[in-house]
Coordinates of C-alpha atoms and ligand atoms in Angstrom, one line a residue:
M1 CA 30.7 60.7 -218.6
K2 CA 32.7 60.3 -215.4
D3 CA 29.5 59.4 -213.5
N4 CA 28.6 56.8 -216.1
K5 CA 31.9 55.1 -215.7
A6 CA 31.3 54.7 -211.9
R7 CA 27.7 53.9 -212.4
Y8 CA 28.4 51.1 -215.0
A9 CA 31.2 49.7 -212.8
A10 CA 28.7 49.5 -209.9
I11 CA 26.1 47.8 -212.1
I12 CA 28.7 45.2 -213.2
K13 CA 29.8 44.5 -209.6
K14 CA 26.2 44.1 -208.4
E15 CA 25.2 41.8 -211.2
A16 CA 28.4 39.7 -210.7
K17 CA 27.6 39.3 -207.0
D18 CA 24.0 38.4 -207.9
L19 CA 25.3 35.6 -210.2
G20 CA 27.4 34.1 -207.4
F21 CA 30.8 35.5 -208.2
L22 CA 33.0 36.0 -205.0
S23 CA 34.3 39.3 -206.1
C24 CA 34.7 41.5 -209.1
G25 CA 37.3 44.2 -209.9
I26 CA 38.1 46.3 -213.0
A27 CA 41.4 47.4 -214.6
R28 CA 42.1 49.5 -217.7
A29 CA 43.0 47.2 -220.7
G30 CA 46.6 47.6 -222.0
F31 CA 50.1 46.2 -222.2
L32 CA 51.3 44.3 -219.1
A33 CA 54.7 46.0 -218.9
E34 CA 55.8 44.6 -215.6
E35 CA 54.8 41.0 -216.4
A36 CA 56.3 41.0 -219.9
P37 CA 60.0 40.4 -218.8
K38 CA 58.9 37.8 -216.2
L39 CA 56.9 35.8 -218.7
E40 CA 59.7 36.0 -221.2
Q41 CA 62.2 34.8 -218.7
W42 CA 59.9 32.0 -217.4
L43 CA 59.5 30.7 -220.9
A44 CA 63.3 31.1 -221.7
Q45 CA 64.1 29.0 -218.6
G46 CA 61.7 26.3 -219.8
R47 CA 59.6 26.6 -216.7
H48 CA 56.5 25.8 -218.7
G49 CA 57.9 22.3 -219.3
K50 CA 55.9 20.7 -222.1
M51 CA 53.0 23.1 -221.8
Q52 CA 53.6 24.3 -225.4
Y53 CA 50.5 26.4 -225.4
M54 CA 52.2 28.8 -223.0
E55 CA 54.7 29.7 -225.8
N56 CA 51.8 30.7 -228.1
H57 CA 50.4 34.2 -228.6
F58 CA 53.1 35.9 -226.5
D59 CA 52.0 39.4 -227.6
K60 CA 48.3 38.8 -227.2
R61 CA 48.9 37.2 -223.8
L62 CA 50.5 40.5 -222.6
D63 CA 48.0 42.8 -224.2
P64 CA 44.2 42.1 -224.3
T65 CA 43.7 44.9 -226.8
L66 CA 45.4 42.7 -229.3
L67 CA 43.1 39.8 -228.3
V68 CA 39.8 41.8 -228.3
P69 CA 40.0 44.7 -230.7
G70 CA 38.6 47.9 -229.1
A71 CA 39.0 46.5 -225.6
K72 CA 39.0 49.3 -222.9
S73 CA 38.5 47.3 -219.7
V74 CA 39.3 44.0 -218.2
V75 CA 36.7 42.9 -215.6
S76 CA 38.1 40.2 -213.4
L77 CA 35.8 37.8 -211.6
L78 CA 36.5 35.3 -208.9
L79 CA 34.5 32.1 -208.4
N80 CA 34.9 30.4 -205.0
Y81 CA 35.5 26.6 -204.9
H82 CA 36.6 26.4 -201.3
T83 CA 35.0 23.4 -199.5
Q84 CA 35.2 21.8 -196.1
E85 CA 34.4 18.4 -197.7
K86 CA 37.3 16.0 -197.8
Q87 CA 37.9 12.6 -199.3
R88 CA 36.9 10.3 -196.4
V89 CA 39.5 7.6 -196.8
P90 CA 42.8 9.0 -195.5
L91 CA 45.2 6.9 -197.7
A92 CA 43.2 7.2 -200.9
P93 CA 44.9 9.0 -203.8
K94 CA 44.1 12.7 -203.5
I95 CA 42.1 14.9 -206.0
S96 CA 42.6 18.6 -205.8
S97 CA 39.5 20.2 -204.3
Y98 CA 39.0 22.4 -207.4
A99 CA 38.0 19.3 -209.3
F100 CA 35.6 17.8 -206.8
G101 CA 32.5 19.0 -208.6
Q102 CA 31.6 19.9 -212.2
D103 CA 34.2 21.3 -214.5
Y104 CA 34.7 25.0 -213.6
H105 CA 35.2 25.9 -217.3
Q106 CA 31.5 25.2 -218.1
V107 CA 30.1 26.5 -214.8
T108 CA 32.0 29.7 -215.0
K109 CA 31.3 30.2 -218.7
E110 CA 27.6 30.0 -218.2
K111 CA 27.8 32.7 -215.5
L112 CA 30.0 34.9 -217.6
K113 CA 27.5 34.7 -220.5
S114 CA 24.6 35.5 -218.2
L115 CA 26.6 38.5 -216.9
L116 CA 27.3 39.9 -220.3
R117 CA 23.6 39.4 -221.3
R118 CA 22.4 41.2 -218.2
L119 CA 24.8 44.1 -218.8
R120 CA 23.7 44.5 -222.4
D121 CA 20.1 44.7 -221.1
S122 CA 20.9 47.3 -218.4
I123 CA 23.7 49.3 -219.9
G124 CA 23.2 48.9 -223.7
E125 CA 25.5 47.8 -226.5
I126 CA 28.7 46.3 -225.2
E127 CA 31.3 44.6 -227.4
G128 CA 33.6 42.1 -225.9
R129 CA 34.4 38.5 -224.9
V130 CA 34.4 36.4 -221.8
F131 CA 37.2 34.1 -220.8
V132 CA 38.0 31.3 -218.3
D133 CA 41.3 29.6 -219.1
S134 CA 40.1 29.6 -222.7
A135 CA 42.6 32.1 -224.2
P136 CA 46.0 33.6 -223.7
V137 CA 45.1 36.0 -220.8
M138 CA 47.2 36.4 -217.7
D139 CA 44.4 35.9 -215.2
K140 CA 46.3 36.5 -212.0
A141 CA 48.0 39.7 -213.2
W142 CA 44.6 41.2 -214.3
A143 CA 42.9 40.3 -211.0
A144 CA 45.8 41.8 -209.1
K145 CA 45.6 45.0 -211.1
A146 CA 41.9 45.1 -210.4
G147 CA 42.6 45.0 -206.6
L148 CA 41.2 41.5 -206.0
G149 CA 44.3 40.3 -204.2
W150 CA 48.1 40.0 -204.5
V151 CA 50.1 37.3 -206.3
G152 CA 51.7 35.6 -203.3
K153 CA 55.0 33.7 -202.9
N154 CA 53.2 30.5 -203.9
T155 CA 52.4 32.4 -207.2
N156 CA 48.6 32.3 -206.6
L157 CA 46.3 35.3 -206.3
I158 CA 45.4 35.7 -202.6
S159 CA 42.9 37.9 -200.9
K160 CA 42.9 38.9 -197.3
K161 CA 39.2 38.3 -197.0
T162 CA 38.8 35.1 -199.1
G163 CA 42.1 33.3 -199.3
S164 CA 43.0 31.8 -202.7
F165 CA 40.7 28.8 -203.4
F166 CA 38.9 30.5 -206.3
F167 CA 39.0 30.5 -210.1
I168 CA 39.7 33.6 -212.0
A169 CA 37.7 34.6 -215.1
E170 CA 37.5 37.8 -217.2
M171 CA 35.2 39.8 -219.3
I172 CA 37.2 42.0 -221.8
I173 CA 34.9 44.8 -223.1
D174 CA 34.9 48.0 -225.0
L175 CA 33.4 50.0 -222.2
E176 CA 35.3 52.7 -220.3
L177 CA 34.8 52.1 -216.6
A178 CA 35.9 53.4 -213.2
Y179 CA 39.1 51.4 -212.3
D180 CA 40.1 49.7 -209.1
L181 CA 43.5 50.0 -207.4
P182 CA 45.9 47.1 -206.6
V183 CA 46.2 46.0 -203.0
A184 CA 49.4 45.5 -201.0
D185 CA 51.3 42.2 -200.7
H186 CA 50.6 40.6 -197.3
C187 CA 53.0 37.6 -197.5
G188 CA 55.4 39.4 -195.2
S189 CA 58.1 37.2 -193.8
C190 CA 56.0 34.0 -194.2
T191 CA 57.5 31.2 -196.3
A192 CA 55.1 28.4 -195.4
C193 CA 54.3 27.5 -199.0
I194 CA 57.9 27.4 -200.1
D195 CA 58.8 25.2 -197.1
A196 CA 55.9 22.8 -197.7
C197 CA 56.2 22.3 -201.4
P198 CA 57.4 18.6 -201.7
T199 CA 59.0 19.0 -205.1
D200 CA 60.7 22.4 -204.6
A201 CA 58.7 23.8 -207.5
L202 CA 58.6 27.2 -205.7
T203 CA 62.2 27.9 -206.5
A204 CA 62.2 31.4 -204.9
P205 CA 59.5 33.7 -203.4
Y206 CA 57.0 34.5 -206.2
Q207 CA 58.6 32.1 -208.6
I208 CA 57.5 28.7 -209.8
D209 CA 59.1 26.1 -212.0
G210 CA 55.9 24.8 -213.5
S211 CA 57.7 21.7 -214.8
K212 CA 58.4 20.7 -211.2
C213 CA 54.9 21.1 -209.9
I214 CA 52.7 18.1 -209.0
S215 CA 49.8 19.8 -210.7
Y216 CA 51.8 19.8 -214.0
A217 CA 52.9 16.2 -213.6
T218 CA 49.4 14.9 -212.9
I219 CA 47.3 17.1 -215.2
E220 CA 49.3 18.8 -217.9
L221 CA 51.9 16.2 -218.7
K222 CA 50.8 13.7 -221.4
E223 CA 53.8 11.3 -221.1
S224 CA 55.3 9.3 -218.2
I225 CA 55.8 11.2 -215.0
P226 CA 59.6 11.8 -214.6
E227 CA 61.4 9.8 -211.9
T228 CA 62.3 13.0 -210.2
F229 CA 58.8 13.1 -208.8
K230 CA 59.1 9.6 -207.2
D231 CA 58.4 9.6 -203.5
K232 CA 57.5 13.3 -203.6
M233 CA 53.9 13.2 -204.6
E234 CA 52.4 13.0 -201.1
G235 CA 49.5 11.0 -202.4
W236 CA 48.3 13.5 -205.0
A237 CA 46.8 11.9 -208.1
F238 CA 45.2 15.0 -209.7
G239 CA 46.6 18.4 -208.9
C240 CA 48.0 19.5 -205.6
D241 CA 46.6 21.8 -202.9
I242 CA 49.6 21.9 -200.5
C243 CA 50.9 25.4 -201.1
Q244 CA 47.4 26.8 -200.6
T245 CA 46.3 24.7 -197.7
V246 CA 49.3 25.8 -195.7
C247 CA 48.7 29.5 -196.6
P248 CA 47.5 31.3 -193.4
W249 CA 45.2 33.5 -195.5
N250 CA 43.1 30.4 -196.4
R251 CA 42.0 30.3 -192.7
F252 CA 39.7 33.1 -193.7
A253 CA 38.2 31.3 -196.7
S254 CA 34.4 30.6 -196.6
P255 CA 32.9 27.5 -198.3
H256 CA 31.4 28.0 -201.7
Q257 CA 27.7 28.1 -202.3
E258 CA 27.8 26.7 -205.8
P259 CA 25.7 23.5 -206.1
A260 CA 27.6 22.5 -209.3
F261 CA 30.8 22.3 -207.3
Q262 CA 29.3 19.9 -204.8
P263 CA 31.4 16.7 -204.8
K264 CA 29.9 13.4 -205.7
E265 CA 29.5 11.2 -202.6
E266 CA 31.1 8.3 -204.5
L267 CA 34.3 10.3 -205.1
L268 CA 34.7 11.1 -201.5
A269 CA 34.1 7.5 -200.4
L270 CA 36.4 5.7 -202.9
T271 CA 39.0 3.6 -201.0
A272 CA 42.6 3.2 -201.9
K273 CA 41.9 -0.3 -203.2
E274 CA 39.0 1.0 -205.4
W275 CA 41.3 3.7 -206.8
E276 CA 44.0 1.2 -207.6
E277 CA 41.4 -1.0 -209.4
L278 CA 39.6 1.9 -211.0
T279 CA 37.8 0.7 -214.1
E280 CA 37.0 3.0 -217.1
E281 CA 33.3 2.5 -216.3
T282 CA 33.7 3.9 -212.7
F283 CA 36.0 6.7 -214.0
Q284 CA 33.3 7.8 -216.5
R285 CA 30.6 7.6 -213.8
V286 CA 32.5 9.3 -210.9
F287 CA 34.1 12.0 -213.1
Q288 CA 31.2 12.7 -215.5
K289 CA 31.3 16.5 -216.2
S290 CA 34.4 16.8 -213.9
A291 CA 37.7 18.6 -214.7
V292 CA 39.4 15.3 -213.9
K293 CA 38.3 14.2 -217.4
R294 CA 41.2 16.3 -218.7
T295 CA 43.7 13.5 -217.8
K296 CA 41.4 10.9 -219.4
Y297 CA 41.1 7.4 -217.8
L298 CA 44.6 6.3 -218.8
G299 CA 46.1 9.5 -217.4
L300 CA 44.5 9.1 -214.0
Q301 CA 45.5 5.5 -214.0
R302 CA 49.1 6.5 -214.8
N303 CA 49.0 8.9 -211.8
I304 CA 47.6 6.4 -209.4
R305 CA 50.2 3.8 -210.4
F306 CA 53.0 6.3 -210.0
L307 CA 52.1 7.0 -206.4
N308 CA 54.4 5.2 -204.1
P309 CA 52.1 3.8 -201.4
L310 CA 54.8 4.5 -198.8
S311 CA 54.9 8.2 -199.8
S312 CA 51.2 8.5 -198.9
G313 CA 51.8 6.9 -195.5
G314 CA 51.1 3.2 -196.0
S315 CA 49.5 0.5 -198.2
T316 CA 45.8 0.0 -198.4
D317 CA 43.2 1.1 -195.9
D318 CA 40.5 -1.5 -196.0
Ligands
B12_401 C1 50.3 27.6 -216.6 C2 49.4 27.5 -215.4 C3 49.8 26.5 -214.4 C4 51.1 25.9 -214.4 C5 52.2 26.9 -213.9 C6 51.7 27.6 -212.6 C7 52.0 29.1 -212.6 N1 51.9 29.7 -211.4 O1 52.2 29.8 -213.6 C8 50.9 24.7 -213.4 C9 50.4 23.5 -214.2 C10 52.1 24.3 -212.5 C11 49.7 25.2 -212.6 C12 49.3 24.7 -211.4 C13 48.3 25.2 -210.7 N2 47.3 26.1 -211.1 CO1 47.4 27.0 -212.8 N3 47.4 28.0 -214.3 C14 48.3 28.2 -215.3 C15 47.8 29.3 -216.3 C16 47.2 28.6 -217.5 C17 48.8 30.3 -216.8 C18 49.6 31.0 -215.6 C19 50.8 31.8 -216.2 O2 50.5 32.7 -217.0 N4 52.0 31.5 -215.8 C20 53.2 32.1 -216.3 C21 54.1 32.7 -215.2 C22 55.0 33.7 -215.9 O3 53.3 33.4 -214.3 P1 53.6 33.3 -212.7 O4 54.4 32.2 -212.2 O5 52.3 33.4 -212.2 O6 54.5 34.6 -212.5 C23 54.0 35.8 -212.1 C24 54.3 36.1 -210.6 O7 54.8 34.9 -209.9 C25 55.2 37.2 -210.6 N5 56.6 37.0 -210.4 C26 57.4 36.3 -211.1 N6 58.7 36.4 -210.7 C27 58.7 37.3 -209.7 C28 59.7 37.9 -209.0 C29 59.4 38.8 -208.0 C30 60.5 39.3 -207.1 C31 58.0 39.2 -207.8 C32 57.6 40.2 -206.7 C33 57.0 38.7 -208.6 C34 57.4 37.7 -209.5 O8 55.0 37.8 -211.9 C35 54.7 36.9 -212.9 C36 53.9 37.5 -214.0 O9 52.6 38.0 -213.5 C37 46.6 30.0 -215.4 C38 45.4 30.5 -216.2 C39 45.7 31.8 -216.9 N7 45.3 31.9 -218.2 O10 46.3 32.7 -216.4 C40 46.2 28.9 -214.4 C41 46.0 29.4 -213.0 C42 47.1 30.3 -212.6 N8 46.1 28.1 -212.2 C43 45.2 28.1 -211.2 C44 45.2 27.0 -210.3 C45 44.0 26.9 -209.4 C46 46.3 26.1 -210.2 C47 46.5 25.1 -209.1 C48 46.1 25.6 -207.7 C49 45.7 23.8 -209.4 C50 45.9 22.6 -208.5 N9 45.3 22.6 -207.3 O11 46.6 21.7 -208.8 C51 48.1 24.8 -209.2 C52 48.8 25.8 -208.3 C53 50.3 25.8 -208.5 C54 51.0 27.1 -208.1 N10 51.6 27.2 -207.0 O12 50.8 28.0 -208.9 C55 44.4 29.3 -211.1 C56 44.9 30.2 -210.0 C57 43.9 30.9 -209.1 C58 44.5 31.8 -208.1 N11 43.9 31.9 -206.9 O13 45.6 32.3 -208.3 C59 44.6 29.9 -212.6 C60 44.5 31.4 -212.6 C61 43.4 29.3 -213.4 C62 42.1 30.0 -213.3 N12 41.6 30.6 -214.3 O14 41.5 30.1 -212.2 N13 49.0 26.2 -213.3
SF4_402 S1 50.8 22.9 -206.1 FE1 52.0 21.4 -204.9 S2 53.8 20.9 -206.1 FE2 52.9 22.7 -207.1 S3 54.0 24.4 -206.2 FE3 52.2 24.1 -204.9 S4 52.9 22.7 -203.2 FE4 54.4 22.6 -204.9
SF4_403 S1 51.9 30.6 -197.4 FE1 52.8 32.6 -196.7 S2 54.3 33.2 -198.2 FE2 53.0 31.6 -199.1 S3 51.5 32.7 -200.3 FE3 50.6 32.3 -198.2 S4 51.2 34.1 -197.0 FE4 52.4 34.2 -198.8

């Protein structure tokens, strides 16, 4: 039995690697006792802003055995989106690199489904579900428990070998497996992310006020962007990569090998003027299948209009 747990874990990790996941780690499914008071406090302080979905399913979010009956193991998987590609026009509104290519939800879900199929073929009957941002699961906490990295002062999961430019997904299954151990925190005395955050969303080490984050204002918020963000956007029109770009551990990140995440040439080449005059037709073409579609055309237009040209360093570039 003990041997099977280790053997099955090894099969899962091999298949995950084969399918292009960056890494895979496994933790025993159960109640997240350490995270529970932190999540409760975060919600009580209103740090989720208008992300009402974060208030839902509090108990299930903290315990995957309530979400997937019979769950024994949480298999965490990382999918790299790190790229050397950059938007080529310096003053153009910025899109977070995670949204350069096709929407990660679809890309990752396909890989997760293939993984589960392969495991059913090689191991046998497995009951469970796969998730990528599709259910109340605390992705970072599970990946940290499974030894894939530590949750850093910028509140992202970071690994010494691969940095933090990756998505986290899970497979929650009824199979007992050999479990991995958490790794140590390597933030040390560094505070680069806190110092660099233009909106002071990182209120203290390891703590984020989500409602102050540019990512929230440009992606999650459905109404007007509050005036408190004025002059602080640093040119970001969809998401924000600042607290990851400054993180020294991202010096060790390798570019992804996922063709679906390859940015469209047209996106990289759009000038500030073209962004400002973005039509719905161009939006649909450039962001076809992209995660940017989440804001819809009017949302992205709102973000572009909100950007103070002076805050991104000048007016137009062409
Ligand atoms: C809500 C949410 C947001 C919110 C809030 C951010 C946040 N950190 O929670 C907003 C909209 C701001 C956001 C932004 C981004 N997000 Co987001 N987001 C989520 C979501 C849906 C839930 C996260 C959550 O549960 N937050 C609740 C609070 C309680 O958790 P927390 O702040 O992480 O708190 C933990 C630690 O900080 C720690 N802690 C808290 N207090 C203290 C105190 C001490 C002393 C210590 C030691 C620890 C500690 O314990 C807490 C519980 O584990 C997850 C997907 C998922 N289902 O998990 C993606 C997720 C976290 N986001 C992701 C990404 C990529 C981003 C962005 C980089 C996107 C972008 N480029 O714009 C930014 C990064 C901003 C940032 N610095 O975190 C990835 C992160 C991947 C990674 N490497 O970690 C995730 C996992 C999505 C995914 N499936 O890949 N996001
Ligand atoms: S993503 Fe940007 S705004 Fe949000 S915490 Fe990081 S640096 Fe601050
Ligand atoms: S920038 Fe420094 S403090 Fe922030 S997450 Fe990275 S190592 Fe930790």
